[in-house]
């Protein structure tokens, strides 16, 4: 009995302090607070001032199946929090009526730093981004006018829109898009072990450190720290000929054929399957690709002309390092979860 009495207050304190870290008391305290070692965000909050009620509205929309034509698909079904807001179940995304898309759903965190969206960079502003999945026939297959209509008819949403934007209960496309952007801007991943090491709050194991050193030599010119992408479009040698022309679909330049946006590697342990078409399911397969599977083509990145030879122990070290990029606080962040109401 005595023992329990000793342990109990300790357990309560640990519980409270873990809540605090993960789930700080107020939105203002949590806020959008980039780490000092992050670059300036690409997103400008000027026209969309951070606000708790807009964030709450954006979160409700993100988790709502009402945004799809038959009310069966929400943003969160392809962008799942337990997988870094990516999709892990299938290589290609699955939308309304089980229709299969052409690409793998990317994880959507650190969007505030991303200059161009989609694997081919076809969309250049987060505030128009949601129009694409809502209206895509193999994703949510809905029209914006219908979504606005459905929202306007809902008492809950009329209240949420009024709370967020004041004035009337009028639902508009612009308000909806700004609210979704508010929510997405708040999905920030900066609490991985890698981050803690950078902030001198943790140290790498020897294997992780060896993996990090290899990563800096062999991978970081494209997967650049601290976001683990330089947001450029490159061909990393997956194919000799291209079913999906990638960046060239946007620029119409043959020199861009087979190039895709360099994806972030934060949370990569959880965002399988990998590559724009989700062809690889394990990090081992990815490393085998770089070390012995690179295909020659006219647009292959010069850095990969001879592949990246790796021994099996180097592969283990690299994977140990890549796992330090998993951000458990993001995955369990209560602010970002589906509201229970
Ligand atoms: C049916 C699955 C599906 C649904 C539903 C879906 N998405 Fe996506 N999302 C994708 C796929 C696939 C891509 C990549 C498309 C491409 O590159 O062509 C993507 C890309 C994105 C991106 C760009 C990420 C990047 O790295 O470039 C954002 C942001 C995004 N989606 C937000 C949303 C929002 C907001 C919603 C709800 C309105 C939504 N998505 C609904 C599958 C989905
Ligand atoms: C020349 C630039 C370049 C170099 C060097 C490079 N990558 Fe990549 N990487 C890319 C591009 C581009 C993609 C996306 C290709 C696609 O999907 O078509 C990618 C995709 C990946 C993915 C899949 C991520 C996802 O979410 O789908 C992983 C994992 C990865 N690279 C790891 C590495 C590692 C580890 C190294 C070093 C051994 C490395 N890369 C070196 C450009 C590069």
XYZ file of C-alpha atoms and ligand atoms in Angstrom:
427
model
C 0.000 0.000 0.000
C 2.782 2.383 0.984
C 4.545 1.687 -2.286
C 1.437 2.566 -4.279
C 1.113 5.833 -2.396
C 4.662 6.718 -3.306
C 4.277 5.771 -6.939
C 0.890 7.341 -7.520
C 1.807 11.037 -7.287
C 4.863 10.334 -9.383
C 2.747 8.642 -12.058
C 0.301 11.544 -12.074
C 3.096 14.072 -12.480
C 4.699 12.100 -15.311
C 1.314 11.789 -16.995
C 0.618 15.501 -16.707
C 4.013 16.543 -17.964
C 3.799 14.177 -20.929
C 0.396 15.685 -21.797
C 1.877 19.099 -21.600
C 4.654 18.348 -24.033
C 2.473 16.514 -26.430
C -0.643 18.475 -25.942
C 0.138 21.895 -24.505
C -2.673 23.629 -22.699
C -3.508 26.407 -25.107
C -3.428 26.760 -28.861
C -1.409 29.965 -28.503
C 1.217 28.156 -26.477
C 1.359 25.347 -29.024
C 1.190 27.670 -32.046
C 3.338 27.626 -35.159
C 6.826 27.914 -33.720
C 9.507 26.877 -36.202
C 12.813 25.592 -34.838
C 15.767 27.953 -35.169
C 17.517 25.503 -37.513
C 14.557 25.424 -39.949
C 14.616 27.764 -42.970
C 12.007 30.509 -43.353
C 8.613 29.055 -44.247
C 7.381 29.443 -47.822
C 3.839 30.076 -46.575
C 2.937 33.617 -45.676
C 0.430 33.851 -42.825
C -0.284 37.505 -43.659
C -3.491 36.768 -45.554
C -4.560 33.960 -43.196
C -3.664 34.997 -39.654
C -3.272 32.085 -37.263
C -6.430 31.644 -35.319
C -7.736 28.868 -33.104
C -11.287 28.860 -34.515
C -10.117 28.706 -38.142
C -7.823 25.856 -37.166
C -10.728 24.000 -35.506
C -12.849 24.500 -38.616
C -10.019 23.304 -40.853
C -9.557 20.211 -38.695
C -13.278 19.405 -38.847
C -13.203 19.711 -42.656
C -10.066 17.593 -42.967
C -11.741 14.709 -41.127
C -15.153 15.064 -42.802
C -16.394 12.628 -45.441
C -18.957 15.218 -46.455
C -16.293 16.672 -48.751
C -16.727 13.694 -51.123
C -19.554 13.009 -53.591
C -20.999 9.968 -51.768
C -19.891 11.045 -48.284
C -17.481 8.119 -47.948
C -14.020 9.670 -48.306
C -12.270 12.274 -46.148
C -8.841 13.876 -46.578
C -7.725 11.935 -43.502
C -8.395 8.573 -45.161
C -5.482 9.094 -47.555
C -3.521 11.282 -45.146
C -3.528 9.269 -41.891
C -1.951 10.675 -38.739
C -0.489 7.303 -37.594
C 1.471 7.263 -40.865
C 2.748 10.832 -40.729
C -0.384 11.993 -42.559
C 0.518 9.804 -45.508
C -1.103 6.593 -46.642
C 0.370 3.209 -46.013
C -2.274 0.730 -47.021
C -1.910 0.785 -50.802
C 0.710 1.795 -53.349
C -1.742 4.025 -55.193
C -4.398 6.105 -53.506
C -7.962 4.776 -53.215
C -10.868 7.200 -53.486
C -14.650 7.251 -53.899
C -16.111 3.893 -55.003
C -12.724 2.224 -54.472
C -11.292 3.898 -57.576
C -7.520 3.781 -57.760
C -5.455 6.901 -58.395
C -2.190 7.072 -60.285
C 0.145 8.044 -57.474
C 1.019 7.302 -53.847
C -0.424 9.693 -51.231
C 2.457 11.755 -49.849
C 2.675 12.558 -46.142
C 1.486 16.092 -45.435
C 3.538 17.625 -42.641
C 5.847 20.650 -42.867
C 3.678 21.911 -45.735
C 4.476 25.472 -44.590
C 7.932 25.028 -46.126
C 6.857 23.400 -49.390
C 6.989 25.727 -52.406
C 5.155 23.425 -54.873
C 2.658 20.668 -54.182
C 2.090 17.241 -55.756
C 4.765 14.853 -56.981
C 5.107 16.901 -60.163
C 4.792 20.321 -58.483
C 1.628 21.039 -60.468
C 0.048 23.146 -57.708
C 1.829 26.136 -56.237
C -0.391 27.293 -53.380
C -1.737 25.396 -50.363
C -4.924 27.456 -50.445
C -5.963 25.996 -53.805
C -4.512 22.544 -53.110
C -7.716 20.969 -51.656
C -9.654 21.721 -54.857
C -7.629 19.022 -56.607
C -8.560 16.058 -54.354
C -12.141 17.269 -53.858
C -12.836 17.450 -57.599
C -10.623 14.564 -58.760
C -12.953 11.778 -60.016
C -10.763 9.048 -58.473
C -10.369 10.842 -55.139
C -13.399 12.687 -53.719
C -15.255 13.211 -57.032
C -17.259 16.176 -55.761
C -17.826 19.753 -56.952
C -16.877 22.742 -54.816
C -20.407 24.141 -55.221
C -21.904 20.941 -53.773
C -19.491 20.907 -50.847
C -20.353 24.528 -50.024
C -24.023 23.638 -50.257
C -23.692 20.671 -47.899
C -21.714 22.755 -45.420
C -24.220 25.609 -45.590
C -27.020 23.174 -44.742
C -25.257 21.915 -41.639
C -25.973 23.787 -38.426
C -22.660 22.624 -36.949
C -20.708 24.095 -39.856
C -22.708 27.336 -39.978
C -21.636 27.830 -36.354
C -18.022 26.844 -36.988
C -17.762 29.210 -39.980
C -19.236 32.057 -37.979
C -16.915 31.398 -35.050
C -13.908 31.347 -37.377
C -14.711 34.305 -39.594
C -17.271 36.342 -37.656
C -20.089 38.180 -39.375
C -22.634 35.999 -41.129
C -23.019 32.241 -41.204
C -22.264 32.337 -44.918
C -20.060 29.441 -46.044
C -17.696 30.347 -48.883
C -15.055 28.518 -50.866
C -12.396 30.996 -49.774
C -13.157 30.551 -46.063
C -13.136 26.770 -46.461
C -9.770 26.776 -48.254
C -8.172 29.143 -45.759
C -9.364 27.005 -42.844
C -7.985 23.821 -44.425
C -4.674 25.643 -44.938
C -4.670 26.703 -41.250
C -4.999 23.085 -40.194
C -2.352 21.827 -42.604
C 0.131 24.544 -41.584
C -0.053 23.272 -38.019
C 1.080 19.767 -38.975
C 4.746 20.294 -38.208
C 7.243 17.508 -37.674
C 10.226 18.666 -35.622
C 10.287 16.372 -32.571
C 12.136 13.320 -33.925
C 15.252 11.925 -32.281
C 17.224 13.628 -35.063
C 15.765 16.983 -33.894
C 16.594 16.205 -30.287
C 20.171 15.415 -31.269
C 20.361 18.726 -33.150
C 19.138 20.511 -30.047
C 21.583 18.608 -27.806
C 18.710 16.912 -25.997
C 19.745 13.401 -27.097
C 22.653 11.545 -28.670
C 22.788 9.066 -31.535
C 23.876 5.496 -30.925
C 27.084 4.559 -32.688
C 25.192 2.872 -35.539
C 22.854 5.841 -35.976
C 25.853 8.182 -36.084
C 27.552 6.016 -38.732
C 24.294 6.064 -40.702
C 24.071 9.839 -40.387
C 27.646 10.274 -41.655
C 26.845 8.085 -44.670
C 23.616 9.974 -45.255
C 25.442 13.319 -45.364
C 27.903 11.947 -47.926
C 25.507 10.077 -50.147
C 21.944 11.325 -49.810
C 21.761 14.829 -48.437
C 22.496 16.696 -51.655
C 18.864 15.885 -52.589
C 17.300 14.956 -49.226
C 18.699 18.119 -47.641
C 18.569 18.764 -43.883
C 16.656 19.784 -41.885
C 13.535 19.142 -43.995
C 15.186 16.195 -45.785
C 14.303 17.526 -49.209
C 15.532 20.447 -51.303
C 12.127 20.447 -53.091
C 13.816 20.056 -56.479
C 12.523 17.718 -59.193
C 14.842 14.890 -60.096
C 15.017 11.501 -61.710
C 16.453 8.993 -59.223
C 16.685 6.196 -61.773
C 13.577 4.144 -61.071
C 12.891 3.455 -64.773
C 14.535 3.606 -68.192
C 11.246 4.677 -69.825
C 8.390 6.495 -68.117
C 4.719 5.562 -67.698
C 4.284 8.786 -65.729
C 6.197 11.734 -67.194
C 6.204 13.540 -63.823
C 7.476 17.118 -63.883
C 7.333 17.212 -67.712
C 3.522 17.051 -67.499
C 3.696 20.542 -65.994
C 6.631 22.123 -67.844
C 6.190 20.307 -71.205
C 9.986 19.986 -71.338
C 11.480 16.657 -72.401
C 14.386 17.435 -70.062
C 11.909 17.033 -67.140
C 10.599 13.599 -68.121
C 10.683 11.098 -65.262
C 11.505 13.763 -62.670
C 9.546 13.903 -59.408
C 9.748 16.116 -56.370
C 12.384 14.910 -53.914
C 10.237 13.638 -51.006
C 11.026 14.417 -47.377
C 12.470 11.491 -45.405
C 11.080 12.621 -42.075
C 8.858 9.816 -40.700
C 10.000 7.634 -43.598
C 9.836 4.554 -41.369
C 6.017 4.931 -41.459
C 5.276 6.357 -44.896
C 5.743 3.175 -46.909
C 5.093 2.272 -49.635
C 7.757 4.445 -51.242
C 8.251 6.489 -54.424
C 5.614 8.336 -56.481
C 3.959 5.053 -57.432
C 4.523 3.246 -54.142
C 6.583 0.498 -55.791
C 8.789 -0.307 -52.773
C 7.464 -1.486 -49.429
C 10.631 -1.534 -47.354
C 13.621 0.712 -46.797
C 15.818 -2.254 -47.723
C 14.242 -2.300 -51.169
C 14.871 1.447 -51.502
C 18.551 1.027 -50.601
C 18.894 -1.950 -52.971
C 17.512 0.343 -55.663
C 20.128 3.032 -55.002
C 22.994 0.567 -54.702
C 22.268 -1.771 -57.593
C 18.992 -0.922 -59.366
C 19.474 2.556 -60.842
C 18.249 2.647 -64.459
C 19.957 4.792 -67.075
C 17.964 7.367 -69.035
C 18.538 10.795 -70.578
C 17.229 12.629 -67.497
C 18.862 10.475 -64.785
C 20.359 12.744 -62.115
C 24.139 13.189 -62.614
C 24.684 12.289 -58.932
C 23.281 8.812 -59.582
C 25.075 7.881 -62.827
C 26.916 5.032 -61.115
C 24.330 4.440 -58.393
C 25.267 4.635 -54.718
C 27.201 1.470 -53.864
C 26.419 0.343 -50.290
C 27.634 -2.658 -48.286
C 25.121 -4.567 -46.186
C 26.440 -3.030 -42.965
C 26.194 0.447 -44.494
C 22.561 -0.300 -45.345
C 21.882 -1.261 -41.725
C 23.534 1.933 -40.513
C 21.560 4.100 -42.946
C 18.296 2.475 -41.884
C 19.148 2.982 -38.211
C 19.652 6.670 -38.960
C 16.463 6.968 -41.055
C 14.486 5.606 -38.108
C 15.670 8.535 -35.977
C 13.494 10.708 -38.227
C 10.279 9.241 -36.778
C 8.395 11.883 -34.808
C 6.243 10.075 -32.233
C 4.908 13.346 -30.884
C 3.428 14.187 -34.283
C 1.770 10.785 -34.492
C 0.199 11.216 -31.062
C -0.478 14.936 -31.130
C -3.995 15.377 -29.772
C -4.483 18.764 -31.431
C -4.247 17.105 -34.810
C -6.560 14.167 -34.104
C -10.135 13.812 -35.256
C -12.299 15.792 -32.846
C -14.657 13.590 -30.817
C -17.944 15.464 -30.885
C -8.091 9.339 -52.449
C -6.917 9.724 -51.668
C -6.748 11.201 -51.336
C -7.659 12.027 -50.721
C -9.077 11.718 -50.320
C -6.968 13.280 -50.519
N -5.683 13.198 -50.981
Fe -4.256 14.633 -50.812
N -3.057 13.554 -52.041
C -3.334 12.296 -52.526
C -2.354 11.942 -53.551
C -2.303 10.643 -54.337
C -1.489 13.059 -53.673
C -0.321 13.203 -54.655
C -0.953 13.524 -55.994
C 0.031 13.807 -57.096
O 1.197 14.083 -56.827
O -0.386 13.731 -58.255
C -1.950 14.046 -52.680
C -1.308 15.256 -52.433
C -1.709 16.155 -51.449
C -0.952 17.315 -51.025
C 0.421 17.728 -51.552
C 1.503 17.042 -50.766
C 2.864 17.110 -51.407
O 3.806 16.557 -50.821
O 3.017 17.669 -52.506
C -1.711 17.966 -50.077
C -1.336 19.224 -49.329
C -2.938 17.210 -49.933
N -2.893 16.101 -50.765
C -3.988 17.573 -49.109
C -5.240 16.954 -49.173
C -6.466 17.522 -48.612
C -6.562 18.834 -47.858
C -7.470 16.642 -48.875
C -8.952 16.783 -48.570
C -9.596 17.939 -49.136
C -6.857 15.524 -49.576
N -5.525 15.759 -49.759
C -7.552 14.395 -49.950
C -4.365 11.482 -52.126
C -5.514 11.948 -51.516
C 19.905 12.773 -56.995
C 18.980 13.039 -55.902
C 18.784 11.935 -54.878
C 19.744 11.285 -54.132
C 21.258 11.445 -54.165
C 19.012 10.389 -53.266
N 17.667 10.487 -53.487
Fe 16.217 9.480 -52.515
N 14.814 10.273 -53.781
C 15.054 11.205 -54.777
C 13.867 11.402 -55.566
C 13.695 12.338 -56.749
C 12.881 10.557 -55.013
C 11.442 10.364 -55.513
C 11.469 9.560 -56.795
C 10.118 9.152 -57.331
O 9.210 8.846 -56.564
O 10.007 9.089 -58.559
C 13.518 9.879 -53.879
C 12.868 8.981 -53.033
C 13.439 8.404 -51.919
C 12.719 7.623 -50.944
C 11.220 7.350 -50.951
C 10.514 8.306 -50.010
C 9.014 8.291 -50.118
O 8.360 8.849 -49.221
O 8.454 7.768 -51.091
C 13.621 7.231 -50.000
C 13.329 6.398 -48.761
C 14.899 7.753 -50.395
N 14.762 8.454 -51.567
C 16.065 7.571 -49.676
C 17.314 7.970 -50.132
C 18.566 7.609 -49.505
C 18.682 6.805 -48.222
C 19.557 8.141 -50.275
C 21.046 7.979 -50.086
C 21.505 6.581 -50.056
C 18.930 8.855 -51.360
N 17.571 8.720 -51.252
C 19.616 9.554 -52.340
C 16.273 11.814 -55.018
C 17.486 11.416 -54.474
